[in-house]
Each structure stands twice: as C-alpha cells, then as structure tokens.
C-alpha cells in the first residue's frame, strides 16, 4: 500500500479547500451552472437522474482496510448505506448531497483518499492489474509506475482541459488483466533483448460509442522516459484533438484521422524537446517505491493439507468456492481470494456498509490490511494464507460475499443503467437479475467455463459491452428498450471487438437469446476444453445467429 | 479589469479586430492580421501585440517572438485547454514578453495558467479581488 508523504497530503487537503470554495461560489450564484460543471466534474461529481453521483478514486485499485472502513462510514453518513465498484476500479456513491460533498471530501482526505480527476476531460485514475505484485506471470510490479503517473497527472497545469477524458492503464504481467488495449494509453511492461524492463506503449484504444483497439506507438520505452513520452502524447492530443464534436474528441479519433505513423512522428518530434528535461531518475522511482509497504510473507509456510481436505469434504460449498474464487499466488502457501460482488439480487459491483466493514476486518486479520478493486467489479484479498481460507470463506459467506462465480457467465460487468444513469436506454440491473435466474444451476455455469458477459445501458459503453465475450447494449427504439447483442469481444492480450449478432432484441426476449447462445456454444464446442471465446472465433457468429433468430 | 504581478493595474492595451490601427497607443491584432500587417506594426515603433485563438496555428508566430511585447491567449469557452499548451510552448521557444489570458475563463483556472507561463489576466470588473488572490495561492506545493 502506498503511504502519503507530506506533499501528497498537502495537495489533497488544498484540493478539498479549493472545491469547498467552488461549491460556495456556485451556491451563492457567483459561478453559473456552466462554469461550475467542469470544475465539479474534475472532482468526481455528476448530477444525474435522481441525485448527484460522486466517484471516489481508488488509485490502481489498491486500498487499505482503513480506507474501506471509512467508505462504509461515509456511505452511512452521507448516502444510503451502500456504494458501487466501477469498471475503472473506483467507488461510486449515488446519493450524496451537493452541499455536503466538501465535508465528505474532507473525511476522505483523512484516510488519504480523494475524488480528484475521477471524471471530467482530464487524465483519469490510472488502472492496473488487480493481481499486481502477487501474480505468478508478473514481469515487474506496475503499481510504482501507476503511482508515479498518478502524481504527474494530478492537477497537471497543462492537461486539465483536454478535448475529452483520458485513461491510462498499466500491466506488468504476460497476461493483460488491465485491458491496456482499450485505453487511451496502454503501457505493458516488456523485456528488451538485454533483459532490461521497459514499456510497450499503446495508444488510441477506447470503448464508448466508437470502440477501437489501441495501436502500438512504441515497442520499447525505457522507464526513465516514461513521463516525457506520456507528456509528448498528451501535448499532441491537447493541441490537435478534435473539440468540435464531443463524440469525435477522444484520442482514438485523432490517431485514426492522423494515421498512426504520422501521429507517432508528431509525438516523437515533441518528445525530442523534452526527453532530456523530464527524466525519471532512479532516485525518483525509489522515493515512490519506498512508500509502498509490502507484505511480510512467511517463507516455508506449511499448508495443512489435511485440514483443508477435511473442510472440503465437510463443506462442499467451500470446496467449490476454493476452486473458483481463489487463485494461485507467487508465494507458496498463499492464495489470491476473489470477493465476489455478484450475488443474485444485487446490482453487480454494489457493496453495503456491513459488507465493507467485514472485508476490512478480513483484510486486517488475513491479508496484511490491503484490499483491491477489479475492473470486473469485484474485490480481492490478495495475500491469504491457505490455512486461513476456510475461516475467510465462512465469514464472507455470512454476508453474501462468497458466491463462487468468479470468471463465470454470471460474474458480469454491468453499468448502473436506467436505475441511476440519466443516459440509459436500458434497465441493465433488471436484465442482470433475470440472467441470474437463468444461470442459477452452477453446474451448468461451470460447464460453460470462462465467459465474460458485459452489459451497458447505452452507447457510452461504461459496461464495456463491446469487449465482452458476450456483449449486451441497451438501445432505444421509439421509446422502448431494445438490446443489441455482440459476440467474441475481448479486452485481454487478444483484444478485439465483438461482432454484432443481428438486429436488436426486445427486452423480454433477451434472456432467452442468451440462453440460446450458451446452448449453442455447448453444441458447437470442439471439446470441453474449447472456451466460449475460442469457439466463437472458430465458428464465427453464424451458428449463434441462426439459433437466436430462428422463428 | 487587468490583474498583473499580483495586483489590479491599468490596462494600456487596445484589442483591435477590423478597426484601423491608430497612430498612438499599444494595440493587439488577431494573429492573421498581425502577420499580414506586421510591417506597419513595426513601423509604429510602439509596443506590439498579437491575439491567439485556440483554433489558430500559433507556431506561425514562432519566428516573430522578438517583435512581440504581448501575446494574448483567448478563451472562447473555459473548457478549451489548447491555449495552456500554447503558452507552455511559447515560453519554451524563449518568448519573454507578457502572456495574457482573456475571455471566458474562471478564476480557478488562473493558478494553472500562471504555471504554464501566463502572467496577466483580463477579468470582469465584478470579480472580488479576494477570489483572485485565493486562487493564485491555492496550492502551496505541486507535483509538476
Ligand atoms: S453505459 Fe450509458 S447508461 Fe450505462 S452508466 Fe454509462 S452512460 Fe450511463
């Protein structure tokens, strides 16, 4: 966990004071709605369908038990006892009152949290691999670089009023769990021929209305040039990104219209001017690295296999949970635990105050006081001893946090949709409820294997539908809710956009159609080992289409 | 009103669009007009200024920086952040004269503007000076 120094703390305190002053001037009429809007957005505050929504940053998805407890208390004192984990690893509160937001931010700052740049046309929270530091396939821990980017981008004087929002993701592993190819800038740690690590830089990816897979702009960037290269990209974008049409303002459109080669040339030309001045020295990296506490693992931990076996035999639910919701850890004797926020009857990613308090306690007791959020809207206890798994499961189970569905079809991503968002065409939360009913037979769900189902309430694509193995998008047809289905998308190493299955489907047919798609997969797969995604890639969408649209 | 060097001061400059250039006084012209009429401007032997709108290709004045005493960056809307990069790059080119912001910005942006090299601001008269001072001293530290 990164611990603030006085500089970090001073900046967020002064930022709270700034926002308090802006809110005061808005409420007394000195700032108009148009003037206040970009200012409040830059501090995570939306005004939407029913109430303001406040988005709180969880930098690269890493948080402490103290911060989680604070969120629980805030959700009680300022909201309706729950919060929502977003696809960018942040937390959202749906009912805070504008007048009280400055106080809320004050409380957050007391635990080193903030809402800076969680919205607005600026550089947003940098996201990363939820298994950073513990994954077996990691080349280098990306979090130090995420923190360096966080600091560099925080209140950057030149880049607070970009053409549009700007999102950066960093992955440090072979397997891309940070969706780097669908970010404005994606950074992937790679090794060069001398065995040194640096970054592969991708640019121009993004979801939303016009989803695009990012392109490689630089195959290998030395770490010392990280900030100057980012600054060069941002400067070219700030100067030349389109501002005449907000749907064409993301960097993906600039890269597409300029062409990646010309764009690269512009960036590298600008980079030449600054690369000497903006060096990331070892000392700077160490200053940040030093402030990360790392778990003090017990080496040579003996796993009590016998006790584990007994628990598994006595509690089949524990056995299933351990198989599905825990993952291998780089340190022997430990497992990564996924805390599922996808229980039936609950909007995906929602968590109430009691649950927050429970996971904070579990983190303290069993996982070095740390928690992570994932872009698939779950939580992670990253460092749990295998000997403690049973105790952790028992407690998670008391609060409906042990649904053994990680990486299955009902571990879906879903935006808040009609239920909260003023832009939605779809009651995404209602549809997910029906999907849970369809998928209540877990043996069937496990047989289906790894399927990423993503759903967005409108074209803005906050639910990442276009990169779901199965994507569902709410569309409006003459005031009615219809749903567009895509198949075969992915946001990992093999990132691609899903193919449209056919015409949009009426609301009451959606769940039937998904059921048909899943059955078609079971018929079509070449063997039990062939995943849904591989099957769709091999057969194309034709067999699925035929079955779904068969009269 | 004009805010410069930490205080409200008199504005010496007149911003012309299509009006004829007067014999006396400090004037600014829109960039294209300044480029077209720069000989006449220089011949006056008086301070000379140019105005950059976010849409213009400001690099066209790079070779004229020595002949300019004031560069004005215009905010048609507060969210058009291109001019922040203009200012940054003009300073990098070695321009040492005054850079001034005019238009629809809010005082909250002044802190960031001064960090990219803007050193004077034309503001509506009803803005409390306290607000200006608050915003300029808002942050005691920064990451950049
Ligand atoms: S996808 Fe659309 S409906 Fe869903 S949260 Fe985003 S803007 Fe709102």
XYZ file of C-alpha atoms and ligand atoms in Angstrom:
703
model
C 0.000 0.000 0.000
C 1.300 3.468 -0.871
C 1.608 5.801 2.140
C 1.258 9.523 1.506
C 4.105 11.841 2.369
C 3.512 15.472 3.397
C 3.490 16.628 -0.222
C 0.733 14.172 -1.179
C -1.336 15.069 1.868
C -0.933 18.822 1.380
C -2.135 18.603 -2.199
C -5.311 16.733 -1.380
C -6.055 18.989 1.593
C -5.650 22.072 -0.555
C -7.766 20.490 -3.240
C -10.586 19.973 -0.756
C -10.335 23.636 0.230
C -10.499 24.603 -3.442
C -13.618 22.530 -4.016
C -15.251 23.892 -0.871
C -14.697 27.369 -2.220
C -16.029 26.456 -5.664
C -19.149 24.909 -4.155
C -19.691 28.003 -2.030
C -19.404 30.280 -5.057
C -21.796 28.075 -7.036
C -24.363 28.025 -4.262
C -24.238 31.800 -3.813
C -24.587 32.387 -7.545
C -21.066 33.599 -8.300
C -20.413 30.636 -10.559
C -23.003 29.687 -13.167
C -24.037 26.088 -13.791
C -21.922 26.118 -16.979
C -18.889 27.383 -15.116
C -19.303 25.025 -12.199
C -19.855 21.890 -14.307
C -16.262 21.268 -15.460
C -14.973 22.190 -12.010
C -17.192 19.748 -10.172
C -16.679 17.013 -12.759
C -12.946 17.270 -12.237
C -13.729 16.400 -8.677
C -15.835 13.399 -9.499
C -19.229 14.987 -9.009
C -22.000 14.311 -11.543
C -25.558 15.473 -11.391
C -27.630 12.619 -12.754
C -31.098 11.134 -12.857
C -32.010 11.229 -9.187
C -29.194 12.875 -7.312
C -25.552 13.805 -7.592
C -23.169 10.910 -8.010
C -19.707 11.107 -6.527
C -16.911 8.979 -7.890
C -14.080 8.324 -5.461
C -10.674 7.337 -6.774
C -9.070 4.076 -5.828
C -5.698 4.594 -7.497
C -4.879 1.437 -9.499
C -7.428 -0.432 -7.413
C -5.358 -0.595 -4.248
C -6.831 0.322 -0.877
C -6.296 -0.207 2.822
C -8.697 -1.626 5.368
C -8.827 1.821 6.994
C -9.966 3.356 3.726
C -12.609 0.669 3.271
C -13.930 1.279 6.780
C -14.076 4.981 6.038
C -16.130 4.322 2.915
C -18.515 2.205 4.969
C -18.985 5.051 7.440
C -19.341 7.635 4.662
C -21.928 5.500 2.891
C -23.906 5.508 6.134
C -23.494 9.167 6.977
C -23.836 10.689 3.520
C -25.596 8.095 1.424
C -27.908 5.108 1.560
C -25.561 2.581 3.183
C -24.001 1.265 0.036
C -21.515 2.050 -2.713
C -20.729 0.736 -6.170
C -17.425 -0.536 -7.575
C -16.912 0.755 -11.114
C -15.206 -0.710 -14.163
C -12.325 1.664 -13.534
C -11.673 0.255 -10.091
C -13.227 3.273 -8.389
C -16.071 3.639 -5.894
C -19.274 5.487 -6.596
C -21.793 6.936 -4.201
C -25.189 7.541 -5.726
C -26.952 9.842 -3.309
C -24.676 12.427 -1.712
C -25.962 15.987 -1.299
C -24.015 18.689 -3.120
C -23.805 20.928 -0.047
C -22.213 18.137 1.936
C -19.684 16.986 -0.656
C -16.899 19.249 0.642
C -17.259 17.683 4.099
C -17.319 14.255 2.544
C -14.089 15.010 0.688
C -12.592 16.261 3.921
C -13.350 12.913 5.528
C -11.816 11.084 2.594
C -8.645 13.117 2.811
C -8.218 11.980 6.410
C -7.586 8.464 5.046
C -5.534 9.537 2.028
C -8.404 9.309 -0.427
C -9.843 11.809 -2.874
C -12.042 12.256 -5.937
C -9.517 14.231 -7.982
C -9.918 13.753 -11.733
C -12.254 10.799 -11.343
C -14.355 12.467 -14.009
C -14.119 15.359 -16.466
C -11.976 15.928 -19.537
C -8.682 15.308 -17.851
C -6.321 12.458 -17.046
C -8.337 9.969 -15.011
C -7.399 7.415 -12.417
C -4.693 5.096 -13.760
C -5.873 1.498 -13.648
C -3.875 -1.675 -13.353
C -3.815 -5.397 -12.828
C -5.791 -6.356 -9.703
C -3.205 -9.094 -9.133
C -0.213 -6.754 -9.316
C 2.573 -7.909 -7.043
C 1.091 -11.351 -6.476
C 0.557 -12.799 -9.950
C 2.743 -15.701 -10.995
C 3.220 -14.341 -14.503
C 4.356 -10.873 -13.440
C 7.451 -9.364 -15.043
C 7.502 -6.309 -12.816
C 5.135 -4.732 -10.332
C 3.285 -1.983 -12.238
C 1.976 -0.137 -9.184
C 5.031 2.015 -8.597
C 4.672 3.349 -12.124
C 0.947 3.820 -11.672
C 1.658 5.947 -8.611
C 4.277 7.946 -10.489
C 1.704 8.579 -13.220
C -0.896 9.488 -10.609
C 1.366 12.130 -9.163
C 2.481 13.509 -12.506
C -1.090 13.743 -13.801
C -2.637 15.174 -10.615
C -3.560 18.821 -11.261
C -1.216 18.890 -14.242
C -1.382 22.566 -15.167
C -1.407 21.979 -18.913
C -3.724 18.993 -19.184
C -6.776 19.756 -17.064
C -8.936 20.811 -20.040
C -8.336 18.170 -22.666
C -10.672 17.605 -25.614
C -12.118 14.642 -23.725
C -11.429 12.251 -20.852
C -8.115 10.418 -20.885
C -7.482 6.991 -19.418
C -4.200 5.207 -18.849
C -3.742 1.559 -17.856
C -0.550 -0.253 -16.891
C 0.044 -4.018 -16.942
C 3.143 -5.674 -15.522
C 2.373 -9.261 -16.491
C 2.447 -11.525 -19.514
C -1.285 -11.756 -19.401
C -3.011 -8.436 -19.785
C -5.537 -8.122 -16.973
C -5.605 -4.330 -17.170
C -7.301 -4.057 -20.595
C -4.393 -1.928 -21.878
C -5.553 -2.209 -25.481
C -8.791 -0.399 -24.812
C -7.288 2.619 -23.088
C -6.217 5.995 -24.448
C -2.732 4.958 -23.459
C -1.848 1.401 -22.510
C 1.521 0.547 -21.022
C 2.740 -3.040 -20.906
C 5.937 -3.993 -19.114
C 8.177 -5.880 -21.553
C 11.793 -7.029 -21.628
C 14.266 -5.944 -24.278
C 16.989 -8.152 -25.746
C 19.342 -7.224 -22.896
C 16.789 -8.445 -20.390
C 16.010 -4.939 -19.118
C 12.415 -3.992 -18.488
C 10.640 -1.089 -20.122
C 7.226 -0.365 -21.588
C 5.473 -1.212 -24.769
C 3.305 1.840 -25.418
C -0.143 1.516 -26.986
C -2.250 4.462 -27.959
C -5.723 5.265 -29.193
C -7.728 2.416 -27.724
C -11.034 3.071 -26.085
C -14.593 1.900 -25.627
C -17.624 4.116 -25.709
C -19.533 4.947 -28.880
C -16.762 4.123 -31.285
C -14.812 1.298 -29.703
C -11.260 0.991 -31.025
C -8.379 -1.352 -30.192
C -5.219 0.598 -29.338
C -2.195 0.542 -31.638
C 1.447 0.197 -30.774
C 3.192 3.544 -30.913
C 6.483 2.499 -29.373
C 7.629 -1.098 -28.924
C 10.067 -0.337 -26.126
C 10.279 2.748 -23.954
C 12.974 2.975 -21.315
C 11.485 3.589 -17.906
C 13.402 6.800 -17.396
C 11.479 8.314 -20.311
C 8.037 7.308 -19.105
C 6.816 10.767 -18.122
C 8.330 12.654 -21.038
C 6.760 10.236 -23.507
C 3.366 10.499 -21.831
C 3.681 14.269 -21.825
C 4.534 14.306 -25.529
C 1.443 12.235 -26.359
C -0.761 14.391 -24.166
C 0.569 17.608 -25.673
C -0.039 16.490 -29.234
C -3.515 15.378 -28.215
C -4.280 18.589 -26.340
C -3.242 20.663 -29.340
C -4.764 18.630 -32.147
C -7.543 16.506 -30.675
C -10.951 17.492 -32.046
C -13.051 19.839 -29.992
C -15.848 20.465 -32.466
C -17.745 17.278 -31.687
C -17.593 15.546 -28.349
C -18.157 12.162 -29.949
C -15.016 12.621 -32.011
C -12.863 14.129 -29.328
C -11.139 11.078 -27.876
C -7.539 10.433 -28.844
C -8.613 7.303 -30.747
C -10.258 9.516 -33.365
C -7.190 11.753 -33.625
C -4.947 8.727 -34.111
C -7.320 7.298 -36.687
C -7.685 10.552 -38.611
C -3.968 11.389 -38.459
C -2.793 7.826 -39.068
C -0.629 6.058 -36.517
C 2.631 6.733 -38.389
C 2.155 10.487 -38.663
C 0.868 10.605 -35.136
C 3.942 8.740 -33.929
C 6.152 11.178 -35.815
C 4.438 14.169 -34.161
C 4.828 12.606 -30.744
C 8.464 11.687 -31.222
C 9.275 15.153 -32.530
C 7.745 16.727 -29.445
C 9.424 14.118 -27.255
C 12.877 15.109 -28.510
C 12.375 18.566 -26.985
C 11.526 17.313 -23.529
C 13.068 13.890 -23.025
C 16.249 15.320 -21.552
C 14.464 17.528 -19.029
C 11.815 15.234 -17.733
C 13.882 12.232 -16.742
C 12.524 9.752 -14.287
C 15.635 9.104 -12.239
C 16.234 6.073 -10.060
C 16.042 8.394 -7.076
C 12.538 9.491 -8.076
C 11.427 5.917 -8.587
C 12.893 4.959 -5.227
C 11.177 7.813 -3.450
C 7.846 6.376 -4.551
C 8.858 2.723 -4.185
C 9.962 3.325 -0.592
C 6.491 4.447 0.368
C 4.883 1.184 -0.685
C 4.528 -1.234 2.175
C 4.969 -4.804 1.002
C 3.545 -7.834 2.756
C 5.986 -9.560 5.022
C 5.317 -13.088 3.742
C 6.094 -16.074 5.867
C 8.504 -18.244 3.979
C 8.378 -22.020 4.218
C 4.769 -21.918 5.250
C 3.441 -25.429 5.734
C -0.003 -25.830 4.322
C -2.166 -28.044 6.464
C -3.425 -30.063 3.514
C -5.260 -32.469 5.722
C -7.351 -29.814 7.410
C -8.129 -28.277 4.005
C -9.253 -31.651 2.690
C -11.470 -32.205 5.723
C -13.112 -28.783 5.252
C -13.669 -29.531 1.602
C -15.287 -32.864 2.321
C -17.460 -31.458 5.064
C -18.413 -28.305 3.210
C -18.862 -28.832 -0.494
C -19.679 -25.128 -0.853
C -16.229 -24.286 0.479
C -14.672 -26.724 -1.976
C -16.474 -25.097 -4.899
C -15.609 -21.616 -3.692
C -11.952 -22.520 -3.269
C -11.832 -23.959 -6.774
C -13.435 -20.947 -8.386
C -12.783 -17.886 -6.253
C -9.177 -18.425 -5.219
C -6.156 -18.291 -7.489
C -2.501 -19.278 -7.312
C -0.126 -16.844 -5.607
C 3.523 -16.276 -6.417
C 4.387 -17.018 -2.782
C 3.939 -20.629 -1.770
C 1.413 -21.217 0.983
C -0.742 -18.269 -0.101
C -3.750 -17.813 -2.413
C -5.417 -14.821 -4.007
C -9.043 -14.581 -2.868
C -11.730 -13.034 -5.055
C -14.555 -11.480 -3.080
C -17.491 -11.727 -5.446
C -19.779 -8.700 -5.648
C -22.071 -10.600 -7.996
C -24.607 -12.213 -5.726
C -28.093 -12.847 -7.094
C -30.495 -9.977 -6.493
C -27.789 -7.355 -6.177
C -26.617 -4.925 -8.832
C -23.166 -6.103 -9.985
C -20.476 -4.241 -8.082
C -22.718 -2.996 -5.268
C -21.495 -3.369 -1.700
C -23.225 -2.304 1.518
C -21.681 -0.817 4.635
C -21.690 -4.064 6.616
C -20.003 -5.889 3.797
C -17.394 -3.144 3.560
C -16.699 -3.452 7.248
C -16.458 -7.205 7.043
C -13.937 -7.175 4.191
C -11.922 -4.503 6.006
C -11.779 -6.754 9.078
C -10.834 -9.757 6.964
C -8.107 -7.739 5.274
C -6.690 -6.802 8.666
C -6.879 -10.295 10.010
C -5.842 -12.299 6.961
C -4.413 -10.161 4.174
C -1.955 -7.576 5.512
C -4.621 -4.874 5.769
C -4.929 -4.485 1.999
C -7.742 -4.796 -0.497
C -8.065 -4.361 -4.210
C -10.900 -3.492 -6.553
C -11.049 -5.066 -10.003
C -12.268 -3.643 -13.285
C -14.705 -6.530 -13.400
C -16.296 -5.046 -10.279
C -15.153 -7.465 -7.605
C -12.840 -7.148 -4.615
C -9.647 -9.052 -3.928
C -7.898 -10.148 -0.766
C -4.547 -10.698 -2.392
C -2.430 -12.392 0.252
C -4.369 -15.003 2.166
C -2.620 -17.993 3.711
C -4.084 -21.243 2.503
C -4.517 -22.266 6.106
C -6.868 -19.313 6.599
C -9.033 -19.889 3.551
C -11.730 -21.769 5.393
C -12.115 -19.052 8.023
C -12.214 -16.367 5.341
C -14.831 -18.261 3.351
C -17.030 -18.784 6.404
C -17.072 -15.099 7.143
C -17.546 -13.976 3.555
C -20.444 -16.382 3.315
C -22.282 -14.697 6.197
C -22.518 -11.515 4.113
C -23.257 -12.992 0.688
C -19.726 -12.339 -0.489
C -18.780 -15.903 -1.308
C -20.799 -16.550 -4.476
C -18.485 -18.981 -6.276
C -18.843 -17.382 -9.682
C -15.531 -15.689 -10.450
C -14.896 -15.636 -14.187
C -18.170 -17.366 -14.991
C -21.096 -16.079 -17.030
C -22.781 -14.545 -14.018
C -19.639 -12.675 -12.959
C -20.905 -9.973 -15.281
C -19.887 -6.379 -15.726
C -22.814 -4.022 -15.718
C -23.159 -0.249 -15.706
C -25.694 1.299 -13.311
C -28.035 1.800 -16.288
C -31.599 3.096 -16.119
C -31.697 2.573 -12.441
C -29.359 5.528 -11.882
C -27.898 6.984 -15.021
C -29.783 9.663 -16.902
C -28.354 8.483 -20.206
C -29.519 4.893 -20.071
C -31.854 3.238 -22.559
C -31.897 0.045 -20.619
C -32.675 -1.304 -17.187
C -29.393 -3.126 -17.092
C -29.852 -4.104 -13.485
C -33.224 -5.721 -14.187
C -31.740 -7.743 -17.031
C -28.887 -8.958 -14.859
C -31.419 -10.168 -12.318
C -33.132 -12.231 -14.980
C -29.773 -13.570 -16.094
C -29.062 -14.728 -12.572
C -32.331 -16.616 -12.588
C -31.397 -18.235 -15.883
C -27.975 -19.185 -14.566
C -28.885 -20.495 -11.147
C -27.648 -24.034 -11.874
C -23.989 -23.679 -11.029
C -23.001 -26.998 -12.610
C -24.263 -25.644 -15.905
C -22.435 -22.373 -15.283
C -19.159 -24.171 -14.531
C -19.582 -26.331 -17.613
C -19.783 -23.128 -19.663
C -16.442 -22.081 -18.216
C -14.796 -18.704 -18.662
C -17.323 -16.324 -20.204
C -17.159 -12.598 -19.822
C -20.594 -11.092 -20.128
C -20.602 -7.296 -20.245
C -23.595 -5.036 -20.364
C -24.019 -1.288 -20.951
C -27.194 0.747 -20.651
C -26.340 2.970 -23.628
C -23.782 3.573 -26.375
C -21.390 5.243 -23.955
C -20.355 1.755 -23.067
C -19.467 2.128 -19.385
C -20.197 -1.593 -19.066
C -17.555 -2.464 -21.714
C -20.087 -4.394 -23.796
C -18.026 -4.197 -26.978
C -15.188 -6.247 -25.463
C -17.384 -8.784 -23.666
C -17.248 -12.361 -24.900
C -20.959 -11.695 -24.837
C -21.888 -8.022 -25.001
C -25.327 -6.576 -24.341
C -26.115 -2.973 -25.198
C -29.327 -1.142 -24.398
C -30.750 0.831 -27.323
C -33.819 2.955 -27.628
C -36.386 2.187 -30.311
C -39.254 4.644 -30.275
C -39.200 4.899 -26.507
C -38.896 1.165 -25.924
C -35.943 -0.730 -24.527
C -34.206 -2.988 -27.007
C -30.949 -4.838 -26.745
C -28.098 -5.303 -29.175
C -26.008 -8.446 -28.669
C -22.384 -8.878 -29.742
C -20.215 -11.974 -29.518
C -16.486 -12.624 -29.448
C -15.093 -9.440 -27.897
C -12.094 -9.458 -25.563
C -10.046 -6.880 -23.668
C -7.051 -9.102 -22.930
C -3.937 -9.900 -24.974
C -6.132 -10.994 -27.862
C -8.213 -7.802 -27.593
C -10.905 -7.469 -30.226
C -14.369 -6.027 -30.603
C -17.363 -8.292 -30.560
C -19.327 -8.937 -33.759
C -22.919 -7.887 -33.948
C -25.198 -10.862 -33.812
C -28.068 -9.273 -35.724
C -30.974 -6.882 -35.176
C -31.684 -5.678 -31.636
C -33.825 -7.896 -29.445
C -36.885 -6.944 -27.400
C -36.470 -6.756 -23.656
C -38.463 -9.842 -22.794
C -36.501 -11.912 -25.317
C -33.024 -11.024 -24.098
C -32.597 -13.714 -21.516
C -33.954 -16.381 -23.880
C -31.482 -15.275 -26.501
C -28.569 -15.500 -24.094
C -29.748 -18.946 -23.108
C -29.805 -19.971 -26.781
C -26.301 -18.562 -27.267
C -24.956 -20.543 -24.331
C -26.615 -23.755 -25.507
C -25.273 -23.191 -28.999
C -21.787 -22.929 -27.564
C -22.187 -26.251 -25.759
C -23.297 -27.877 -29.014
C -20.609 -26.271 -31.105
C -17.508 -26.536 -28.965
C -14.921 -28.904 -30.361
C -14.138 -30.324 -26.937
C -14.817 -29.491 -23.301
C -11.560 -27.583 -23.338
C -12.526 -25.187 -26.099
C -13.617 -21.957 -24.425
C -16.587 -19.889 -25.474
C -14.339 -17.248 -26.998
C -12.295 -19.792 -28.951
C -15.437 -21.424 -30.225
C -16.883 -18.129 -31.430
C -13.584 -17.288 -33.091
C -13.541 -20.645 -34.880
C -17.178 -20.897 -35.939
C -17.929 -17.216 -36.374
C -21.304 -15.915 -35.277
C -23.339 -17.779 -37.908
C -24.453 -20.802 -35.830
C -25.367 -18.488 -32.941
C -27.242 -16.163 -35.204
C -29.222 -18.962 -36.816
C -30.378 -20.280 -33.475
C -31.185 -16.929 -31.896
C -33.169 -15.611 -34.847
C -34.815 -18.929 -35.790
C -38.524 -18.392 -35.746
C -10.018 44.815 -15.124
C -6.462 43.720 -15.505
C -4.661 41.620 -12.955
C -0.905 41.529 -13.273
C 2.048 40.974 -10.981
C -0.232 40.263 -8.055
C -2.364 43.395 -8.347
C -5.015 45.198 -10.309
C -3.388 47.600 -12.736
C -4.286 49.835 -15.622
C -4.696 48.259 -18.987
C -2.561 50.019 -21.617
C -3.648 47.846 -24.477
C -6.416 48.126 -27.025
C -7.577 44.968 -28.752
C -8.446 45.641 -32.389
C -10.301 43.354 -34.716
C -11.020 45.097 -38.041
C -10.701 48.682 -36.816
C -7.989 50.847 -38.261
C -4.723 50.934 -36.353
C -4.470 54.279 -34.505
C -1.302 56.322 -34.547
C -0.772 56.127 -30.825
C -1.251 53.505 -28.142
C -0.429 49.851 -27.646
C -2.571 47.587 -29.783
C -3.092 43.875 -30.355
C -4.339 42.293 -33.566
C -5.698 38.827 -34.284
C -2.867 36.559 -35.414
C -3.574 36.515 -39.150
C -3.988 40.269 -39.331
C -0.832 40.796 -37.306
C 1.084 38.564 -39.726
C -0.359 40.484 -42.693
C 0.288 43.916 -41.215
C 3.409 43.332 -39.195
C 5.464 45.844 -41.201
C 3.025 48.565 -40.355
C 3.012 47.485 -36.727
C 6.808 47.578 -36.528
C 6.930 50.930 -38.296
C 4.870 52.476 -35.480
C 7.783 51.959 -33.128
C 5.275 51.200 -30.343
C 4.684 48.025 -28.323
C 3.075 45.401 -30.492
C 0.732 42.581 -29.516
C -0.965 39.577 -31.096
C -4.030 37.566 -30.121
C -4.196 33.805 -30.457
C -7.495 31.996 -30.656
C -7.429 28.300 -29.761
C -8.107 27.428 -33.407
C -5.076 29.182 -34.843
C -1.768 27.655 -35.807
C 0.192 29.597 -33.235
C 3.515 28.220 -34.479
C 3.308 30.799 -37.274
C 4.440 33.460 -34.829
C 7.450 31.461 -33.649
C 9.805 33.455 -35.858
C 8.359 36.795 -34.711
C 8.591 36.410 -30.976
C 11.302 39.063 -30.684
C 8.977 41.634 -32.226
C 6.157 40.997 -29.793
C 5.549 42.639 -26.423
C 2.268 40.970 -25.654
C 0.723 37.673 -26.667
C -2.914 37.309 -25.743
C -4.457 33.854 -25.486
C -8.196 33.792 -25.884
C -10.702 31.565 -24.097
C -13.891 31.475 -26.163
C -15.094 28.841 -23.665
C -13.451 27.942 -20.412
C -13.004 24.297 -21.320
C -10.835 24.890 -24.378
C -7.490 23.876 -22.952
C -5.362 24.236 -26.076
C -4.139 27.639 -25.000
C -2.462 26.094 -21.966
C -0.165 24.264 -24.356
C 0.266 27.407 -26.491
C 1.582 29.296 -23.508
C 3.828 26.472 -22.404
C 5.359 26.176 -25.874
C 5.784 29.933 -26.387
C 7.819 30.060 -23.201
C 9.830 27.080 -24.366
C 10.578 28.948 -27.594
C 12.148 31.616 -25.417
C 9.415 34.253 -25.511
C 9.946 36.542 -22.507
C 7.284 39.174 -23.005
C 3.850 39.235 -21.429
C 1.313 36.453 -21.977
C -2.214 37.453 -21.136
C -5.453 35.479 -20.834
C -8.759 36.996 -21.916
C -12.241 35.623 -22.404
C -14.481 33.184 -20.657
C -12.197 31.588 -18.140
C -12.901 31.331 -14.412
C -10.562 32.499 -11.665
C -9.973 28.880 -10.656
C -8.019 28.392 -13.864
C -5.586 31.195 -13.123
C -3.472 29.054 -10.835
C -2.860 26.584 -13.642
C -2.338 29.329 -16.202
C 0.394 31.006 -14.241
C 2.177 27.667 -14.076
C 2.298 27.407 -17.856
C 3.607 30.935 -18.232
C 0.593 33.240 -18.353
C 1.365 36.407 -16.391
C -1.626 38.679 -16.760
C -5.392 38.270 -16.839
C -8.268 40.421 -18.071
C -11.288 39.769 -15.883
C -14.835 41.077 -15.466
C -14.903 44.018 -13.040
C -17.217 42.357 -10.523
C -14.828 39.570 -9.518
C -13.824 40.012 -5.871
C -10.052 40.511 -5.604
C -10.079 38.116 -2.696
C -11.174 35.320 -5.064
C -8.261 36.080 -7.343
C -5.763 36.045 -4.536
C -7.247 32.837 -3.142
C -6.980 31.023 -6.421
C -3.460 32.162 -7.179
C -2.287 30.944 -3.778
C -4.455 27.865 -3.762
C -1.696 25.289 -3.800
C 1.492 25.643 -1.812
C 3.102 22.613 -3.495
C 2.777 20.754 -6.762
C 3.881 17.559 -8.452
C 4.951 19.069 -11.738
S -23.285 2.974 -20.333
Fe -24.738 4.631 -20.566
S -26.347 4.070 -19.132
Fe -24.590 2.921 -18.524
S -23.609 4.191 -16.963
Fe -22.644 4.620 -18.944
S -23.725 6.405 -19.678
Fe -24.991 5.514 -18.083
